[in-house]
mmCIF file of C-alpha atoms in Angstrom:
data_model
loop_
_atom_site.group_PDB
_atom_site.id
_atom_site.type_symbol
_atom_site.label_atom_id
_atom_site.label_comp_id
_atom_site.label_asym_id
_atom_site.label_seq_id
_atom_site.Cartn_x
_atom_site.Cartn_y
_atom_site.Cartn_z
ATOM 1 C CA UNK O 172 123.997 97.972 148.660
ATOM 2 C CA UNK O 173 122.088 97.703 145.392
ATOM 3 C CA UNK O 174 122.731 95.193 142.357
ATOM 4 C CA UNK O 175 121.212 95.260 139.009
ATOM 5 C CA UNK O 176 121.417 93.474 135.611
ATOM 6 C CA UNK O 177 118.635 92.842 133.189
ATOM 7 C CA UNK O 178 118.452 92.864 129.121
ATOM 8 C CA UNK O 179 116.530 94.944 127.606
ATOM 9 C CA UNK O 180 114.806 96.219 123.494
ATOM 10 C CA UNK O 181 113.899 99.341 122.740
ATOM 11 C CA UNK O 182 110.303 99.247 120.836
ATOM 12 C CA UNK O 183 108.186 101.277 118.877
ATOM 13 C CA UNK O 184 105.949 103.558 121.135
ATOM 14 C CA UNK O 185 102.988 105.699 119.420
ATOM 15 C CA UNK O 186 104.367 108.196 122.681
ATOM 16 C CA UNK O 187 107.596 108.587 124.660
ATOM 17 C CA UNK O 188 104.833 108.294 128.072
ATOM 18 C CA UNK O 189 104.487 104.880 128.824
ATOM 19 C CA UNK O 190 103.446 103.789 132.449
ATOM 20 C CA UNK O 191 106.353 101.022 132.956
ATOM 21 C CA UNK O 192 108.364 101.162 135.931
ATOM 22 C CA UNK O 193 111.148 103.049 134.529
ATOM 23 C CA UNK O 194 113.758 101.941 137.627
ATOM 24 C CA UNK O 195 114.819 99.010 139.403
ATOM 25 C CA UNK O 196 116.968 98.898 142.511
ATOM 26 C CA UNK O 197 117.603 102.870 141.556
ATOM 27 C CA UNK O 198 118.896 102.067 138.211
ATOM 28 C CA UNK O 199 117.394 103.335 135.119
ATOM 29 C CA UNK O 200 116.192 100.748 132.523
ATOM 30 C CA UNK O 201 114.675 102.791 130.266
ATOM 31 C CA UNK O 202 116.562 104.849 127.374
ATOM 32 C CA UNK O 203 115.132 106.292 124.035
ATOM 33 C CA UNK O 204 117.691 104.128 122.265
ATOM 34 C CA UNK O 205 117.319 103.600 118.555
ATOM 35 C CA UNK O 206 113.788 101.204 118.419
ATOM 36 C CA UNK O 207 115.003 97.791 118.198
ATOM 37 C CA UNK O 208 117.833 98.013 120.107
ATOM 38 C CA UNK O 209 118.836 95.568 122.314
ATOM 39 C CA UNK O 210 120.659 96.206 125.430
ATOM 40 C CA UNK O 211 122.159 94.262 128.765
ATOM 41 C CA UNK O 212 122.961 96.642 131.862
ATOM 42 C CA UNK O 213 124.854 95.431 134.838
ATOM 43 C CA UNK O 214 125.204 98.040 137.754
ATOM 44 C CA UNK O 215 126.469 97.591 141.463
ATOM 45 C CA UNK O 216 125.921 100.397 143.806
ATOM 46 C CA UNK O 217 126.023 101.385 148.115
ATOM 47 C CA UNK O 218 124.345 104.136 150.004
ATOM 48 C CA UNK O 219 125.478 104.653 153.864
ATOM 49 C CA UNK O 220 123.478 106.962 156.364
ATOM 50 C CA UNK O 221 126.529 108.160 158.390
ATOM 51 C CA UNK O 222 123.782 110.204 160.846
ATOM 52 C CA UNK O 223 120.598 111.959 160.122
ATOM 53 C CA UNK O 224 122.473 114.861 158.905
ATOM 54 C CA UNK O 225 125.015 113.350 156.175
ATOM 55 C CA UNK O 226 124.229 110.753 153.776
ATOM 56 C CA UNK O 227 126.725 109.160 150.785
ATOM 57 C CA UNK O 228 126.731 106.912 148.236
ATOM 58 C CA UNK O 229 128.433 105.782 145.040
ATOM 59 C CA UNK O 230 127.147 103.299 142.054
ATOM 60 C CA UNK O 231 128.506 102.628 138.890
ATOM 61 C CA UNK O 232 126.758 100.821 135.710
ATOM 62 C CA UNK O 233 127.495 99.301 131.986
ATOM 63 C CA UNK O 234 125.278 98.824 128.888
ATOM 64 C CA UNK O 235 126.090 96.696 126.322
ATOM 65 C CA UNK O 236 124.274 97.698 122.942
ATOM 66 C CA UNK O 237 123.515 95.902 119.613
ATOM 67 C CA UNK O 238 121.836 99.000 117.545
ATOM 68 C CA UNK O 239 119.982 97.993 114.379
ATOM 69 C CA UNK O 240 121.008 101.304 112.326
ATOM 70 C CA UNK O 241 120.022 100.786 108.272
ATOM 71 C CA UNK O 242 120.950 97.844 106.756
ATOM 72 C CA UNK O 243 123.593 96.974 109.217
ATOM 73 C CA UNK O 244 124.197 97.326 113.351
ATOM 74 C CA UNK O 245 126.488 98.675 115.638
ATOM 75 C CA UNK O 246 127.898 97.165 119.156
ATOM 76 C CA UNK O 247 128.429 100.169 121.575
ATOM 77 C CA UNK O 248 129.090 100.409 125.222
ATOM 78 C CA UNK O 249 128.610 102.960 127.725
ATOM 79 C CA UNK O 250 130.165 103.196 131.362
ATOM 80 C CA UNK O 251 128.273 105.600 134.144
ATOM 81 C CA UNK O 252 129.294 106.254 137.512
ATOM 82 C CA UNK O 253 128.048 108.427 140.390
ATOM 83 C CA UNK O 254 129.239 109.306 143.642
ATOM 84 C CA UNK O 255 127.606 111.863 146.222
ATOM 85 C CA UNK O 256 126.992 113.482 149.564
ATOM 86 C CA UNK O 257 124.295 115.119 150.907
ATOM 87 C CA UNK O 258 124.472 117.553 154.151
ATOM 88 C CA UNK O 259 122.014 119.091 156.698
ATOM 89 C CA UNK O 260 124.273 120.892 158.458
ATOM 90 C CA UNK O 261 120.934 123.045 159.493
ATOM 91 C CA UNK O 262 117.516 122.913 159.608
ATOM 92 C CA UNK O 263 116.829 125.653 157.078
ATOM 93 C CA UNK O 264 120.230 124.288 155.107
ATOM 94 C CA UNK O 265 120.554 121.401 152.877
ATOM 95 C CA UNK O 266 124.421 120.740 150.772
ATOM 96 C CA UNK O 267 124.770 118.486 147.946
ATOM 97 C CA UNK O 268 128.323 117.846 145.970
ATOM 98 C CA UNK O 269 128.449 115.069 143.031
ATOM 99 C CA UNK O 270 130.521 113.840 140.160
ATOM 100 C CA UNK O 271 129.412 112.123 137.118
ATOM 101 C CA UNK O 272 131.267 110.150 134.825
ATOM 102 C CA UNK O 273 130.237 108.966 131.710
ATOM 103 C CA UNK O 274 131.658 107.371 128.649
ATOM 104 C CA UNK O 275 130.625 106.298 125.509
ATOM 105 C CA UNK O 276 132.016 103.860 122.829
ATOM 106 C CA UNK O 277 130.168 104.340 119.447
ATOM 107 C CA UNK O 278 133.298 103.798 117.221
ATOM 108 C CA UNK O 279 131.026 100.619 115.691
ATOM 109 C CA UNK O 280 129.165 102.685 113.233
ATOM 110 C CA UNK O 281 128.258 106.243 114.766
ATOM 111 C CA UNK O 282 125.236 106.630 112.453
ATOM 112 C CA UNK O 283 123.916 110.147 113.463
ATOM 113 C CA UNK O 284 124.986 110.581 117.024
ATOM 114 C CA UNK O 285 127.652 112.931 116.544
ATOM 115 C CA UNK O 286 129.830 110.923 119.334
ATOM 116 C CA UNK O 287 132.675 108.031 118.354
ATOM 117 C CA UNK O 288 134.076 108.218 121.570
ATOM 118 C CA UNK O 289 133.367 110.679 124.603
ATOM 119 C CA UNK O 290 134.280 111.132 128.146
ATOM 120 C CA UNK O 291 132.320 113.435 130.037
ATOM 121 C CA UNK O 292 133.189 114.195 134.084
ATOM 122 C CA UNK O 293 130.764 116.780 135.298
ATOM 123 C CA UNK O 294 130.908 118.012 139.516
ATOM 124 C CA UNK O 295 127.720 119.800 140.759
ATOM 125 C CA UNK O 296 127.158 121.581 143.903
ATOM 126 C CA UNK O 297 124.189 122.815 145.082
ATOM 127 C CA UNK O 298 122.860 124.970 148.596
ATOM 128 C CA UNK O 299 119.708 124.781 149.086
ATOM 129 C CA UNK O 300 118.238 127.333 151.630
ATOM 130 C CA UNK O 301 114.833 127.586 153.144
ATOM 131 C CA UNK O 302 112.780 129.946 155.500
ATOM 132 C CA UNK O 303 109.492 129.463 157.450
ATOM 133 C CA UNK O 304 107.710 131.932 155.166
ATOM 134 C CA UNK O 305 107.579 129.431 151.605
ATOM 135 C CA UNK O 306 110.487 131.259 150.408
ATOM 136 C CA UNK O 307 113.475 128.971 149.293
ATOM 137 C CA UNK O 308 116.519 129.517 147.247
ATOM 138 C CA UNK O 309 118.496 127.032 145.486
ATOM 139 C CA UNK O 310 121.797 127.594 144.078
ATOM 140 C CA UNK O 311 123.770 125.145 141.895
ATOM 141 C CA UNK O 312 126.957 125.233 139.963
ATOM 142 C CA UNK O 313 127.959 122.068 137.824
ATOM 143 C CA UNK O 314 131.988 121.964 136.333
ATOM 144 C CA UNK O 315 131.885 120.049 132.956
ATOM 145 C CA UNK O 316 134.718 118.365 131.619
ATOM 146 C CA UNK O 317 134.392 117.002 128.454
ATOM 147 C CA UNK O 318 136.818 115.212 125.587
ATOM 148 C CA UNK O 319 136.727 112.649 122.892
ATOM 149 C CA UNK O 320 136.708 111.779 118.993
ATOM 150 C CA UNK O 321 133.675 113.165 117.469
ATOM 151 C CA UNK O 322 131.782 112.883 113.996
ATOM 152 C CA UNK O 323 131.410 115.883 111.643
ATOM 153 C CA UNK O 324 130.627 115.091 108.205
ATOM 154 C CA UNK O 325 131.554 111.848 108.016
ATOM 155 C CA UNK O 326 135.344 112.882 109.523
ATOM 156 C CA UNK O 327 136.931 112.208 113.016
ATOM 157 C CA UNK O 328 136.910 115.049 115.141
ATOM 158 C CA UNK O 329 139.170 115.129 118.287
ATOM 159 C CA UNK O 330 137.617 117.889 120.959
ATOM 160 C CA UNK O 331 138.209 119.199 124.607
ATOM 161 C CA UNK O 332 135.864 121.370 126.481
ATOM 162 C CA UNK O 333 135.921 123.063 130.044
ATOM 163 C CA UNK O 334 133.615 125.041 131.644
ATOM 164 C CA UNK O 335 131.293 126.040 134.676
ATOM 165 C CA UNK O 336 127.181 126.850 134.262
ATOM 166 C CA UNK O 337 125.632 128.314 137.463
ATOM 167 C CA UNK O 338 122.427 127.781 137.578
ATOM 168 C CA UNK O 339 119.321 130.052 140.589
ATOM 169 C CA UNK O 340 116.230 129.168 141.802
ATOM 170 C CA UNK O 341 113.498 131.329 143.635
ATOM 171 C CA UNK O 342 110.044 129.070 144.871
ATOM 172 C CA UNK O 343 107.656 130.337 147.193
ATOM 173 C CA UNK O 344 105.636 127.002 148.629
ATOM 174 C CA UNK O 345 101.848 128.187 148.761
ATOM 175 C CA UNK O 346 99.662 128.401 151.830
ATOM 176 C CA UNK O 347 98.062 124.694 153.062
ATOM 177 C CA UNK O 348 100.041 123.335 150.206
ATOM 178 C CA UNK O 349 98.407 124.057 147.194
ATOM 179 C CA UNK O 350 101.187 124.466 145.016
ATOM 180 C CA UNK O 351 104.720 125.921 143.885
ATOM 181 C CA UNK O 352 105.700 128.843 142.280
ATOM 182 C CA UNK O 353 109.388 129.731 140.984
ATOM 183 C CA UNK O 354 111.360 131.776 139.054
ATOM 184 C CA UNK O 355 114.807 130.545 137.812
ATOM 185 C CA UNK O 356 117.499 131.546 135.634
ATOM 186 C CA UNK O 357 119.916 128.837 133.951
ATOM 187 C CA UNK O 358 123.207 129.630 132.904
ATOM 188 C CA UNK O 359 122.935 132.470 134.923
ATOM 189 C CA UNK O 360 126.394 134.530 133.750
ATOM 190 C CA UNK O 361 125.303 133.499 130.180
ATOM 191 C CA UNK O 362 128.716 131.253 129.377
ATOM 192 C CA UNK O 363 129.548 129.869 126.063
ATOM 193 C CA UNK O 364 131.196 126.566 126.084
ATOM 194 C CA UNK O 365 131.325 123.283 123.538
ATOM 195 C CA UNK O 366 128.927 120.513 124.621
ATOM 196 C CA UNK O 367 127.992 117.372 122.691
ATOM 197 C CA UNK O 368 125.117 115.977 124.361
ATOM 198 C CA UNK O 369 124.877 112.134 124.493
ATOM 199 C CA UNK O 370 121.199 112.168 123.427
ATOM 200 C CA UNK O 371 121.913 113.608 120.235
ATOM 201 C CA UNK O 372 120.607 110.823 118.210
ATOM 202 C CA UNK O 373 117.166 111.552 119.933
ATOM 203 C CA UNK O 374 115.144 113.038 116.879
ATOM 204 C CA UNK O 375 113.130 115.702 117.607
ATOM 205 C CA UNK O 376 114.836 115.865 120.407
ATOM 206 C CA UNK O 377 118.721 116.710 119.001
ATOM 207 C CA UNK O 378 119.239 119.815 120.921
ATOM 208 C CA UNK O 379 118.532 118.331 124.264
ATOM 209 C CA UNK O 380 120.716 119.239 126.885
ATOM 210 C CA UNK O 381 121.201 118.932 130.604
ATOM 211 C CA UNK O 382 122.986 122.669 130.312
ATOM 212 C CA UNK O 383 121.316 125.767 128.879
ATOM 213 C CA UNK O 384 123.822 127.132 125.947
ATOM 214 C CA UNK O 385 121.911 130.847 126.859
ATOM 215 C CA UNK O 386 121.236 132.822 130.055
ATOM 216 C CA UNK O 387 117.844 131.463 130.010
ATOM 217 C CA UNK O 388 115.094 132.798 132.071
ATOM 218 C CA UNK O 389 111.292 130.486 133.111
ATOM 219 C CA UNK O 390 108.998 130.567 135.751
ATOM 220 C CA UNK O 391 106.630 127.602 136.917
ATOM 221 C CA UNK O 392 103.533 126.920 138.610
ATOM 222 C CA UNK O 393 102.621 123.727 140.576
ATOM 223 C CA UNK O 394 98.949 123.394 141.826
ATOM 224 C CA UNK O 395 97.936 120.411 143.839
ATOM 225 C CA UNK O 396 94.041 119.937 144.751
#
């Protein structure tokens, strides 16, 4: 089992990089909150080996936030949970399944976030497959279930989303390890669906998004000397 709590304020950085431990006990304690922010996160959480071929686990955390936004603050919570399963049932074969669940209380002055209150549930399943050659193949497809009272100029908003993004991977390992190349495609039957992320008070970073809204294509190259 694994327990955390801690308090933590969000500073200033010249860079998002910092070198800081950024977990403990497998809980996140870092977030680009709004700088100054004070925060206390409590989390509880078990992982059980059943054999060497299926492993589980489930946690579930709280933050408590006091957000310096203007002249004035706002206290918000947010609630995260997590369960999973992971399966070998062959060498060449690895099985994942998990569920998310996150919600967020910003009714306390929203500021720019775009979220008053959310829940999101989101279920991904992923195959992984593997061959003696470098070539592996990774398929994952994530349900997303999303509703809440959201901002739009300065008005409540209540909205309801459903939807399902699969997303492909091809990687070829190089020979003696040198490296990684891969071709992917997210959002792979190009969906449209309604999405507010939770990071959207991140700045520069407002349109950041663990989904792609477009059938989006990229390939990457790992080299390791």
């Amino acid at each position: 089992g694994r327990e955390e709590g801690g308090r933590s304020m969000n500073i200033t950085r010249t860079s998002n990089q910092t070198i800081e431990p950024t977990q403990v006990a497998g809980f996140n304690q870092l977030y680009d909150d709004f700088n100054g922010t004070i925060a206390w996160k409590y989390g509880v959480a078990a992982d059980q080996k059943f054999s060497k071929n299926i492993s589980a686990g489930i946690e579930y955390s709280e933050r408590k936030l006091d957000v310096p936004i203007g002249i004035s603050s706002g206290n918000w919570s947010e609630q995260l949970g997590r369960a999973y399963i992971y399966l070998t049932p062959h060498n060449l074969i690895s099985l994942s399944a998990e569920y998310f669940y996150e919600k967020f209380n910003r009714r306390e002055n929203p500021a720019e976030t775009g979220i008053i209150d959310v829940k999101t549930h989101r279920v991904p399943i992923t195959i992984n497959i593997f061959h003696s050659t470098g070539l592996s193949f990774m398929l994952k497809t994530s349900y997303v279930h999303q509703s809440g009272v959201f901002e739009k100029e300065k008005m409540p908003l209540l909205g309801n989303s459903d939807f399902y993004i699969v997303d492909l991977d091809v990687n070829y390992r190089l020979p003696l390890r040198f490296g990684m190349v891969s071709f992917g495609v997210k959002n792979l039957f190009d969906n449209r669906f309604q999405y507010q992320s939770n990071n959207s008070f991140l700045g520069n970073n407002s349109n950041e998004t663990p989904f792609a809204p477009d059938r989006t294509l990229f390939t990457r190259i790992k080299l390791a000397f």
